[in-house]
CSV table of C-alpha atoms in Angstrom, one decimal:
chain,number,residue,atom,x,y,z
A,1,MET,CA,13.2,-212.2,146.3
A,2,THR,CA,11.6,-210.9,143.1
A,3,ILE,CA,8.1,-210.2,141.8
A,4,SER,CA,6.9,-210.3,138.2
A,5,PRO,CA,8.0,-207.1,136.5
A,6,ILE,CA,4.7,-207.2,134.6
A,7,ILE,CA,2.7,-206.2,137.7
A,8,LEU,CA,5.1,-203.4,138.3
A,9,ILE,CA,4.5,-202.1,134.7
A,10,SER,CA,0.7,-202.3,135.5
A,11,PHE,CA,1.1,-200.1,138.7
A,12,SER,CA,3.4,-197.7,136.8
A,13,ILE,CA,0.7,-197.1,134.1
A,14,LEU,CA,-2.0,-196.8,136.9
A,15,THR,CA,0.1,-194.2,138.6
A,16,ILE,CA,0.5,-192.2,135.3
A,17,GLY,CA,-3.3,-192.2,135.0
A,18,PHE,CA,-3.7,-190.9,138.6
A,19,ILE,CA,-1.0,-188.1,138.1
A,20,LEU,CA,-2.7,-187.0,134.9
A,21,ALA,CA,-6.1,-186.6,136.7
A,22,LEU,CA,-4.2,-184.2,139.2
A,23,VAL,CA,-2.7,-182.1,136.4
A,24,THR,CA,-4.6,-178.8,136.4
A,25,VAL,CA,-4.7,-178.5,132.6
A,26,PHE,CA,-7.0,-181.6,132.4
A,27,THR,CA,-9.6,-180.0,134.6
A,28,ARG,CA,-10.4,-177.7,131.6
A,29,TYR,CA,-10.5,-180.5,129.0
A,30,GLN,CA,-12.7,-183.0,130.7
A,31,LYS,CA,-13.3,-185.2,127.6
A,32,LEU,CA,-9.6,-185.5,127.1
A,33,LEU,CA,-9.1,-186.5,130.7
A,34,ILE,CA,-11.8,-189.2,130.3
A,35,TYR,CA,-10.3,-190.7,127.2
A,36,VAL,CA,-6.6,-190.6,128.4
A,37,SER,CA,-7.2,-191.7,132.0
A,38,PHE,CA,-9.6,-194.5,131.5
A,39,SER,CA,-7.6,-195.8,128.5
A,40,LEU,CA,-4.5,-196.0,130.7
A,41,MET,CA,-6.5,-197.8,133.4
A,42,ALA,CA,-7.7,-200.2,130.8
A,43,ILE,CA,-4.2,-200.9,129.7
A,44,SER,CA,-3.0,-201.3,133.3
A,45,SER,CA,-5.9,-203.8,134.1
A,46,LEU,CA,-5.0,-205.8,131.0
A,47,ILE,CA,-1.4,-206.1,132.1
A,48,ALA,CA,-2.5,-207.1,135.6
A,49,VAL,CA,-4.6,-209.9,134.0
A,50,ILE,CA,-1.5,-211.2,132.1
A,51,ALA,CA,0.5,-211.2,135.4
A,52,GLY,CA,-2.3,-213.0,137.1
A,53,ILE,CA,-2.6,-215.7,134.4
A,54,LEU,CA,1.2,-216.2,134.3
A,55,SER,CA,1.2,-216.7,138.1
A,56,VAL,CA,-1.5,-219.2,138.1
A,57,ALA,CA,0.0,-221.0,135.1
A,58,SER,CA,3.5,-221.2,136.7
A,59,GLY,CA,2.4,-222.1,140.3
A,60,VAL,CA,5.5,-220.4,141.7
A,61,PRO,CA,5.1,-217.8,144.4
A,62,GLU,CA,7.0,-214.5,143.8
A,63,SER,CA,7.5,-212.0,146.6
A,64,ILE,CA,9.2,-208.7,147.3
A,65,THR,CA,9.9,-206.5,150.3
A,66,ILE,CA,9.6,-202.8,149.9
A,67,PRO,CA,11.6,-200.7,152.5
A,68,ILE,CA,8.8,-198.2,153.2
A,69,GLY,CA,6.1,-198.0,155.8
A,70,LEU,CA,6.8,-198.0,159.5
A,71,PRO,CA,10.3,-198.5,161.0
A,72,ASP,CA,11.0,-202.3,161.2
A,73,LEU,CA,7.8,-202.9,159.3
A,74,PRO,CA,8.3,-202.8,155.5
A,75,PHE,CA,5.7,-203.6,153.0
A,76,HIS,CA,5.6,-207.3,151.8
A,77,LEU,CA,4.1,-208.2,148.5
A,78,ARG,CA,3.5,-211.7,147.2
A,79,LEU,CA,2.1,-213.0,143.9
A,80,ASP,CA,1.1,-216.6,144.2
A,81,PRO,CA,-1.6,-218.7,142.3
A,82,LEU,CA,-4.4,-217.5,144.7
A,83,SER,CA,-3.6,-213.8,144.4
A,84,GLY,CA,-2.9,-214.4,140.7
A,85,PHE,CA,-6.4,-215.7,140.2
A,86,PHE,CA,-8.1,-212.8,142.0
A,87,LEU,CA,-5.7,-210.4,140.2
A,88,THR,CA,-7.0,-211.9,136.9
A,89,VAL,CA,-10.7,-211.5,138.1
A,90,ILE,CA,-10.3,-207.9,139.3
A,91,GLY,CA,-8.2,-206.9,136.2
A,92,SER,CA,-10.6,-208.5,133.7
A,93,LEU,CA,-13.7,-206.6,134.8
A,94,SER,CA,-11.7,-203.4,135.4
A,95,PHE,CA,-10.4,-203.6,131.8
A,96,PHE,CA,-14.0,-203.8,130.4
A,97,VAL,CA,-15.4,-201.2,132.8
A,98,SER,CA,-12.7,-198.8,132.0
A,99,ILE,CA,-13.5,-199.0,128.3
A,100,TYR,CA,-17.2,-198.6,129.1
A,101,SER,CA,-16.4,-195.6,131.4
A,102,THR,CA,-14.9,-193.5,128.5
A,103,GLY,CA,-18.5,-193.3,127.0
A,104,TYR,CA,-20.5,-193.4,130.2
A,105,CYS,CA,-18.6,-190.5,132.0
A,106,LYS,CA,-19.2,-188.1,129.0
A,107,ARG,CA,-22.8,-187.8,130.4
A,108,TYR,CA,-21.2,-185.6,133.3
A,109,VAL,CA,-19.3,-183.3,131.1
A,110,GLY,CA,-20.7,-179.8,131.3
A,111,LYS,CA,-22.8,-180.7,134.4
A,112,ARG,CA,-20.0,-181.5,136.9
A,113,SER,CA,-16.3,-182.1,137.2
A,114,VAL,CA,-15.2,-185.7,136.6
A,115,THR,CA,-11.7,-185.0,138.0
A,116,HIS,CA,-12.3,-186.6,141.3
A,117,LEU,CA,-14.3,-189.4,139.8
A,118,VAL,CA,-11.2,-190.3,137.8
A,119,ILE,CA,-8.9,-189.9,140.8
A,120,PHE,CA,-10.8,-192.2,143.1
A,121,TYR,CA,-11.6,-194.7,140.4
A,122,CYS,CA,-7.8,-195.0,139.9
A,123,LEU,CA,-7.2,-195.4,143.6
A,124,PHE,CA,-10.1,-197.9,143.9
A,125,ILE,CA,-8.5,-200.2,141.3
A,126,ALA,CA,-5.1,-199.8,142.8
A,127,GLY,CA,-6.5,-200.6,146.3
A,128,MET,CA,-8.1,-203.8,145.1
A,129,PHE,CA,-4.9,-205.0,143.3
A,130,LEU,CA,-2.8,-204.2,146.5
A,131,VAL,CA,-5.3,-206.1,148.7
A,132,VAL,CA,-4.6,-209.4,146.9
A,133,LEU,CA,-0.9,-208.8,146.6
A,134,SER,CA,-0.3,-207.8,150.3
A,135,ASP,CA,1.8,-210.3,152.3
A,136,ASP,CA,1.6,-208.7,155.7
A,137,ALA,CA,-1.2,-207.5,158.0
A,138,PHE,CA,-0.1,-203.9,158.1
A,139,PHE,CA,0.1,-203.4,154.3
A,140,PHE,CA,-3.1,-205.5,153.8
A,141,LEU,CA,-5.0,-203.1,156.1
A,142,ILE,CA,-3.6,-200.0,154.4
A,143,SER,CA,-4.7,-201.4,151.0
A,144,TRP,CA,-8.1,-202.4,152.5
A,145,GLU,CA,-8.6,-198.8,153.7
A,146,LEU,CA,-7.4,-197.3,150.4
A,147,MET,CA,-10.1,-199.5,148.6
A,148,ALA,CA,-12.8,-198.6,151.1
A,149,ILE,CA,-12.1,-194.8,151.2
A,150,ALA,CA,-11.9,-194.5,147.4
A,151,SER,CA,-15.2,-196.4,146.9
A,152,TYR,CA,-16.8,-194.2,149.6
A,153,PHE,CA,-16.0,-191.1,147.6
A,154,LEU,CA,-17.2,-192.8,144.4
A,155,VAL,CA,-20.5,-193.8,146.0
A,156,MET,CA,-20.9,-190.1,147.1
A,157,PHE,CA,-19.9,-188.7,143.6
A,158,GLU,CA,-23.4,-187.1,143.1
A,159,ASP,CA,-23.4,-185.7,146.6
A,160,GLU,CA,-26.2,-183.2,146.0
A,161,LEU,CA,-28.7,-186.0,146.6
A,162,ILE,CA,-29.2,-186.7,150.4
A,163,GLU,CA,-29.9,-190.4,149.8
A,164,ASN,CA,-26.4,-190.7,148.2
A,165,ARG,CA,-24.8,-189.2,151.2
A,166,ARG,CA,-26.7,-191.4,153.5
A,167,ALA,CA,-25.8,-194.5,151.4
A,168,ALA,CA,-22.2,-193.6,151.4
A,169,PHE,CA,-22.1,-193.0,155.2
A,170,LEU,CA,-23.8,-196.3,155.9
A,171,TYR,CA,-21.3,-198.0,153.6
A,172,LEU,CA,-18.4,-196.3,155.4
A,173,VAL,CA,-19.6,-197.4,158.9
A,174,VAL,CA,-20.2,-201.0,158.0
A,175,ALA,CA,-16.8,-201.1,156.1
A,176,HIS,CA,-14.9,-199.9,159.1
A,177,VAL,CA,-16.7,-202.1,161.6
A,178,GLY,CA,-15.5,-204.9,159.3
A,179,ALA,CA,-12.0,-203.5,159.1
A,180,ILE,CA,-11.8,-203.4,163.0
A,181,ALA,CA,-12.7,-207.1,163.1
A,182,ILE,CA,-10.1,-208.0,160.5
A,183,LEU,CA,-7.5,-205.9,162.4
A,184,LEU,CA,-8.3,-207.8,165.6
A,185,SER,CA,-8.1,-211.1,163.8
A,186,PHE,CA,-4.6,-210.3,162.4
A,187,GLY,CA,-3.6,-209.1,165.9
A,188,VAL,CA,-4.7,-212.5,167.5
A,189,LEU,CA,-2.7,-214.4,164.7
A,190,ALA,CA,0.4,-212.2,165.1
A,191,GLY,CA,0.4,-212.6,168.9
A,192,ALA,CA,0.1,-216.4,168.5
A,193,THR,CA,3.3,-216.6,166.4
A,194,GLY,CA,5.3,-215.7,169.6
A,195,LEU,CA,7.7,-213.5,167.6
A,196,ASP,CA,9.0,-210.2,169.0
A,197,GLY,CA,8.3,-206.8,167.5
A,198,PHE,CA,6.5,-206.6,164.1
A,199,SER,CA,8.0,-209.9,162.8
A,200,GLY,CA,4.7,-211.8,163.6
A,201,TYR,CA,2.6,-209.5,161.3
A,202,THR,CA,3.9,-211.0,158.1
A,203,PHE,CA,1.7,-213.7,156.6
A,204,ASP,CA,4.8,-215.8,156.1
A,205,ALA,CA,5.4,-215.9,159.8
A,206,MET,CA,1.7,-216.7,160.3
A,207,ARG,CA,1.9,-219.5,157.8
A,208,GLN,CA,4.7,-221.2,159.8
A,209,THR,CA,2.9,-221.1,163.0
A,210,GLU,CA,0.8,-223.9,164.4
A,211,PHE,CA,-2.0,-222.1,166.2
A,212,PRO,CA,-3.8,-223.3,169.2
A,213,LEU,CA,-7.4,-224.1,168.3
A,214,LYS,CA,-8.8,-221.7,170.8
A,215,TRP,CA,-6.9,-218.7,169.2
A,216,ALA,CA,-7.3,-219.9,165.7
A,217,THR,CA,-11.1,-220.1,166.2
A,218,VAL,CA,-11.2,-216.5,167.7
A,219,ALA,CA,-9.1,-215.2,164.7
A,220,PHE,CA,-11.3,-217.1,162.2
A,221,LEU,CA,-14.5,-215.8,163.6
A,222,LEU,CA,-13.3,-212.2,163.6
A,223,ALA,CA,-12.0,-212.5,160.1
A,224,PHE,CA,-15.2,-214.1,158.8
A,225,PHE,CA,-17.2,-211.3,160.5
A,226,GLY,CA,-15.0,-208.6,159.0
A,227,PHE,CA,-14.9,-210.0,155.5
A,228,SER,CA,-18.6,-210.8,155.6
A,229,ALA,CA,-19.3,-207.1,156.3
A,230,LYS,CA,-17.5,-206.2,153.0
A,231,ALA,CA,-19.0,-209.1,151.0
A,232,GLY,CA,-22.6,-208.2,151.9
A,233,VAL,CA,-23.4,-211.5,153.7
A,234,ILE,CA,-26.8,-211.4,155.5
A,235,PRO,CA,-27.3,-209.9,158.0
A,236,LEU,CA,-24.4,-207.6,157.2
A,237,HIS,CA,-25.8,-206.7,153.8
A,238,VAL,CA,-27.6,-203.5,154.8
A,239,TRP,CA,-25.2,-201.1,153.0
A,240,LEU,CA,-25.2,-203.0,149.7
A,241,PRO,CA,-28.7,-202.2,148.3
A,242,GLU,CA,-28.2,-198.6,149.3
A,243,ALA,CA,-24.7,-198.0,147.9
A,244,HIS,CA,-25.0,-199.7,144.5
A,245,PRO,CA,-27.9,-197.6,143.2
A,246,ALA,CA,-26.2,-194.4,144.5
A,247,ALA,CA,-22.9,-195.0,142.8
A,248,PRO,CA,-22.4,-194.2,139.1
A,249,SER,CA,-23.1,-197.5,137.1
A,250,ASN,CA,-19.5,-198.0,136.1
A,251,VAL,CA,-18.5,-197.9,139.9
A,252,SER,CA,-21.5,-200.2,140.7
A,253,ALA,CA,-20.2,-202.7,138.2
A,254,LEU,CA,-16.8,-202.8,140.0
A,255,MET,CA,-18.1,-202.8,143.5
A,256,SER,CA,-20.5,-205.6,142.9
A,257,GLY,CA,-18.4,-207.5,140.4
A,258,VAL,CA,-15.0,-207.5,142.0
A,259,MET,CA,-14.8,-205.4,145.3
A,260,LEU,CA,-17.1,-208.0,147.1
A,261,LYS,CA,-14.6,-210.7,145.8
A,262,THR,CA,-11.7,-209.2,147.8
A,263,ALA,CA,-13.6,-210.4,150.9
A,264,ILE,CA,-13.9,-213.8,149.4
A,265,TYR,CA,-10.1,-213.7,148.8
A,266,GLY,CA,-9.6,-212.7,152.4
A,267,ILE,CA,-11.7,-215.6,153.7
A,268,ILE,CA,-9.8,-218.2,151.6
A,269,ARG,CA,-6.4,-216.6,152.4
A,270,VAL,CA,-6.9,-216.6,156.2
A,271,THR,CA,-8.6,-219.9,156.4
A,272,PHE,CA,-6.8,-222.2,153.9
A,273,ASP,CA,-3.4,-220.5,153.7
A,274,ILE,CA,-2.5,-218.7,156.9
A,275,ILE,CA,-4.4,-221.0,159.5
A,276,GLY,CA,-4.4,-224.0,157.4
A,277,ASP,CA,-5.7,-226.6,159.9
A,278,PHE,CA,-9.3,-226.3,161.1
A,279,PRO,CA,-12.3,-228.3,162.4
A,280,TRP,CA,-15.3,-229.2,160.2
A,281,TRP,CA,-17.7,-226.9,162.0
A,282,TRP,CA,-15.8,-223.7,160.7
A,283,GLY,CA,-17.0,-224.9,157.3
A,284,ALA,CA,-20.5,-225.5,158.5
A,285,ILE,CA,-20.6,-221.9,159.8
A,286,VAL,CA,-19.6,-220.6,156.4
A,287,LEU,CA,-22.1,-223.0,154.7
A,288,VAL,CA,-25.0,-221.9,156.8
A,289,PHE,CA,-24.3,-218.2,156.2
A,290,GLY,CA,-23.9,-218.9,152.5
A,291,LEU,CA,-27.2,-220.8,152.3
A,292,ILE,CA,-29.1,-217.9,154.2
A,293,SER,CA,-27.6,-215.3,151.9
A,294,ALA,CA,-28.4,-217.3,148.7
A,295,VAL,CA,-32.0,-217.8,149.7
A,296,MET,CA,-32.7,-214.4,151.3
A,297,GLY,CA,-30.9,-212.5,148.5
A,298,VAL,CA,-33.3,-214.0,146.0
A,299,LEU,CA,-36.4,-213.2,148.1
A,300,TYR,CA,-35.3,-209.6,148.6
A,301,ALA,CA,-34.5,-209.3,144.9
A,302,LEU,CA,-38.1,-210.4,143.9
A,303,MET,CA,-39.6,-207.5,145.7
A,304,GLN,CA,-37.5,-204.8,144.0
A,305,HIS,CA,-38.7,-202.4,141.4
A,306,ASP,CA,-35.5,-200.4,141.2
A,307,LEU,CA,-33.2,-202.1,138.5
A,308,LYS,CA,-30.0,-201.3,140.4
A,309,ARG,CA,-31.3,-202.4,143.8
A,310,LEU,CA,-32.5,-205.6,142.2
A,311,LEU,CA,-29.0,-206.3,140.9
A,312,ALA,CA,-27.5,-205.4,144.2
A,313,TYR,CA,-29.7,-208.0,146.0
A,314,HIS,CA,-28.6,-210.6,143.4
A,315,SER,CA,-25.0,-209.9,144.5
A,316,VAL,CA,-26.1,-211.0,148.0
A,317,GLU,CA,-27.4,-214.2,146.5
A,318,ASN,CA,-24.3,-214.9,144.5
A,319,ILE,CA,-21.9,-214.2,147.3
A,320,GLY,CA,-24.0,-216.8,149.2
A,321,ILE,CA,-23.4,-219.3,146.4
A,322,ILE,CA,-19.7,-218.7,146.5
A,323,LEU,CA,-19.7,-219.2,150.3
A,324,ILE,CA,-21.5,-222.4,149.9
A,325,GLY,CA,-18.6,-223.7,147.7
A,326,ILE,CA,-16.0,-222.5,150.2
A,327,GLY,CA,-17.9,-223.9,153.2
A,328,LEU,CA,-18.1,-227.4,151.5
A,329,ALA,CA,-14.5,-227.2,150.6
A,330,MET,CA,-13.6,-226.5,154.3
A,331,ILE,CA,-15.8,-229.4,155.5
A,332,PHE,CA,-14.3,-231.8,153.0
A,333,THR,CA,-10.7,-230.6,153.8
A,334,SER,CA,-11.3,-231.2,157.6
A,335,PHE,CA,-12.3,-234.8,156.8
A,336,TYR,CA,-9.3,-235.3,154.6
A,337,ILE,CA,-11.2,-235.8,151.3
A,338,PRO,CA,-9.0,-233.6,149.0
A,339,VAL,CA,-10.7,-234.5,145.7
A,340,LEU,CA,-14.1,-233.3,146.9
A,341,ALA,CA,-12.5,-230.3,148.6
A,342,ALA,CA,-11.0,-229.4,145.3
A,343,LEU,CA,-14.3,-229.7,143.5
A,344,ALA,CA,-16.1,-227.5,146.0
A,345,LEU,CA,-13.4,-224.9,146.0
A,346,THR,CA,-13.2,-224.9,142.2
A,347,ALA,CA,-17.0,-224.3,142.1
A,348,GLY,CA,-16.6,-221.4,144.5
A,349,LEU,CA,-13.7,-219.8,142.6
A,350,TYR,CA,-15.3,-220.3,139.2
A,351,HIS,CA,-18.5,-218.7,140.4
A,352,THR,CA,-16.4,-215.8,141.6
A,353,LEU,CA,-15.0,-215.3,138.1
A,354,ASN,CA,-18.4,-215.9,136.5
A,355,HIS,CA,-20.3,-213.5,138.8
A,356,ALA,CA,-17.7,-210.8,138.1
A,357,MET,CA,-18.4,-211.1,134.4
A,358,PHE,CA,-22.1,-211.3,134.2
A,359,LYS,CA,-22.8,-208.9,137.1
A,360,GLY,CA,-20.4,-206.4,135.5
A,361,LEU,CA,-22.3,-206.8,132.2
A,362,LEU,CA,-25.7,-206.3,133.9
A,363,PHE,CA,-24.7,-203.2,135.8
A,364,MET,CA,-23.2,-201.7,132.6
A,365,GLY,CA,-26.5,-202.5,130.8
A,366,ALA,CA,-28.3,-200.9,133.7
A,367,GLY,CA,-26.1,-197.8,133.3
A,368,ALA,CA,-27.0,-197.7,129.5
A,369,VAL,CA,-30.8,-197.9,130.4
A,370,LEU,CA,-30.5,-195.3,133.0
A,371,HIS,CA,-28.6,-193.0,130.7
A,372,ALA,CA,-31.1,-193.3,127.9
A,373,THR,CA,-34.3,-193.3,130.0
A,374,HIS,CA,-33.3,-191.4,133.3
A,375,GLU,CA,-35.4,-194.0,135.0
A,376,ARG,CA,-34.6,-196.9,137.4
A,377,ASN,CA,-38.1,-198.1,138.1
A,378,MET,CA,-38.7,-201.2,136.0
A,379,GLU,CA,-42.4,-200.7,136.2
A,380,GLU,CA,-42.0,-197.5,134.1
A,381,MET,CA,-40.0,-199.4,131.4
A,382,GLY,CA,-41.1,-201.5,128.5
A,383,GLY,CA,-40.4,-202.0,124.8
A,384,LEU,CA,-36.7,-200.9,125.1
A,385,ILE,CA,-35.6,-203.7,122.7
A,386,HIS,CA,-37.0,-201.6,119.9
A,387,LYS,CA,-35.0,-198.5,120.9
A,388,MET,CA,-31.9,-200.2,122.4
A,389,PRO,CA,-31.4,-203.5,120.5
A,390,TRP,CA,-27.7,-203.9,121.3
A,391,THR,CA,-28.3,-203.2,125.0
A,392,ALA,CA,-31.2,-205.6,125.1
A,393,ALA,CA,-29.2,-208.5,123.5
A,394,LEU,CA,-26.2,-208.0,125.8
A,395,PHE,CA,-28.5,-207.6,128.9
A,396,LEU,CA,-30.3,-210.8,127.9
A,397,ILE,CA,-26.9,-212.6,127.8
A,398,GLY,CA,-26.2,-211.4,131.4
A,399,CYS,CA,-29.7,-212.5,132.5
A,400,ILE,CA,-29.4,-216.0,131.1
A,401,SER,CA,-26.0,-216.3,132.8
A,402,ILE,CA,-27.2,-215.1,136.2
A,403,SER,CA,-30.1,-217.5,135.9
A,404,ALA,CA,-27.6,-220.4,135.5
A,405,LEU,CA,-29.1,-221.6,132.3
A,406,PRO,CA,-26.8,-223.7,129.9
A,407,PRO,CA,-24.7,-223.2,127.9
A,408,PHE,CA,-23.8,-219.9,129.7
A,409,ASN,CA,-21.1,-219.6,132.4
A,410,GLY,CA,-23.4,-219.3,135.5
A,411,PHE,CA,-24.7,-222.8,134.8
A,412,VAL,CA,-21.3,-224.5,135.0
A,413,SER,CA,-20.2,-223.2,138.4
A,414,GLU,CA,-23.6,-223.7,140.0
A,415,TRP,CA,-23.8,-227.2,138.6
A,416,LEU,CA,-20.3,-228.0,140.1
A,417,THR,CA,-21.6,-226.6,143.5
A,418,PHE,CA,-24.6,-229.1,143.2
A,419,GLN,CA,-22.1,-231.9,142.4
A,420,ALA,CA,-20.2,-231.1,145.7
A,421,PHE,CA,-23.5,-231.2,147.6
A,422,LEU,CA,-24.5,-234.6,145.9
A,423,LEU,CA,-21.2,-236.2,146.8
A,424,SER,CA,-21.5,-235.3,150.5
A,425,PRO,CA,-22.5,-238.9,151.5
A,426,SER,CA,-18.7,-239.5,151.3
A,427,LEU,CA,-18.5,-237.7,154.7
A,428,HIS,CA,-18.2,-240.0,157.7
A,429,SER,CA,-20.6,-237.9,159.9
A,430,PRO,CA,-24.3,-238.8,160.3
A,431,LEU,CA,-25.0,-235.2,161.3
A,432,LEU,CA,-23.5,-233.7,158.1
A,433,ASN,CA,-25.1,-236.4,156.0
A,434,LEU,CA,-28.4,-235.3,157.3
A,435,LEU,CA,-27.8,-231.5,157.1
A,436,ILE,CA,-25.9,-231.0,153.9
A,437,PRO,CA,-28.7,-232.5,151.6
A,438,LEU,CA,-31.1,-230.2,153.4
A,439,GLY,CA,-28.8,-227.4,152.4
């Protein structure tokens, strides 16, 4: 049992960056810490992207068991095409944001220590990587908690502001309510395997189990609730417009661009990979919540004057669009129409990648505007194209992409989603043939 040595190299470099942030001498030389640590994190992210691309290209799962953790419950890691795709998405944005951070974080030098920002930034990226590589419930939840706690401290970086502390606390509460639901879901699945001890907690054991529909439904509903809390699906979105404006802009870019996608990964992993066989109405639930989030996210966004809150609500909308693709894929799969299921899932996965790129770009642009103007209220802005031409041009690219205008990337994935909708008459269900066009 082996796993790509490339991903091990990535984690080794990430660990070096983390250790350097803990070294006392760097607390005195903050600029040096920023340049060295974020450069190492950019290199680590780029190597993770290479590992992810190679995994998707080969299509061969690789796994490894690490003999640490609880007795009789070692950590299991697996790199397969699904985790490889999400590793590519997370690594790609982390690479660009890490480069951006070398300039962005200099604004804090002389005002506050950036040491713990660097430490938790490093742990945050490591947590996201480990979530998509985990192959047992125990290690998955440890990685999930690492990601949640690290992002909590990043949201609360400027903790002298009471609104930032409130936003971080709200985020932590919602994140842990979701984590409890995910824990219960894995408990139901592990119990249904019928294996003694901790053997049933591995995803491999769950994959080989044919779950009774009753318990599979309970596990799915718990998992969908838990992952929806992290993804910001309406009505569990309350933390998202509070936490994103509170966090530094480089952290907001990662949270909105890729942290939300770990929840999408979780939904796909549990539904398509671990459970595998499901009724059509599971997909209808996902589709309905995706539609509600897509429409309501836009309506909330239209009312915003705060630039970062506007972008946060657009994340709610785009998560909804991704869930629409996943919901349609589940419906087509349950009716044994694999070509349309592949089309819908391709649309959802491609929009996952696209949203990570253009939302990361927009949050980094918002950070540049905030750095230059010290203002988040868009009503107070105007004429910035004359003072910040490069930021204006790049921000425009992000805006065209998120508006799904051709030839930019947002158009392609949303058009594929429409194609999946328009081909729904292939379903042999009068009810769905009535409801899906309405969607």
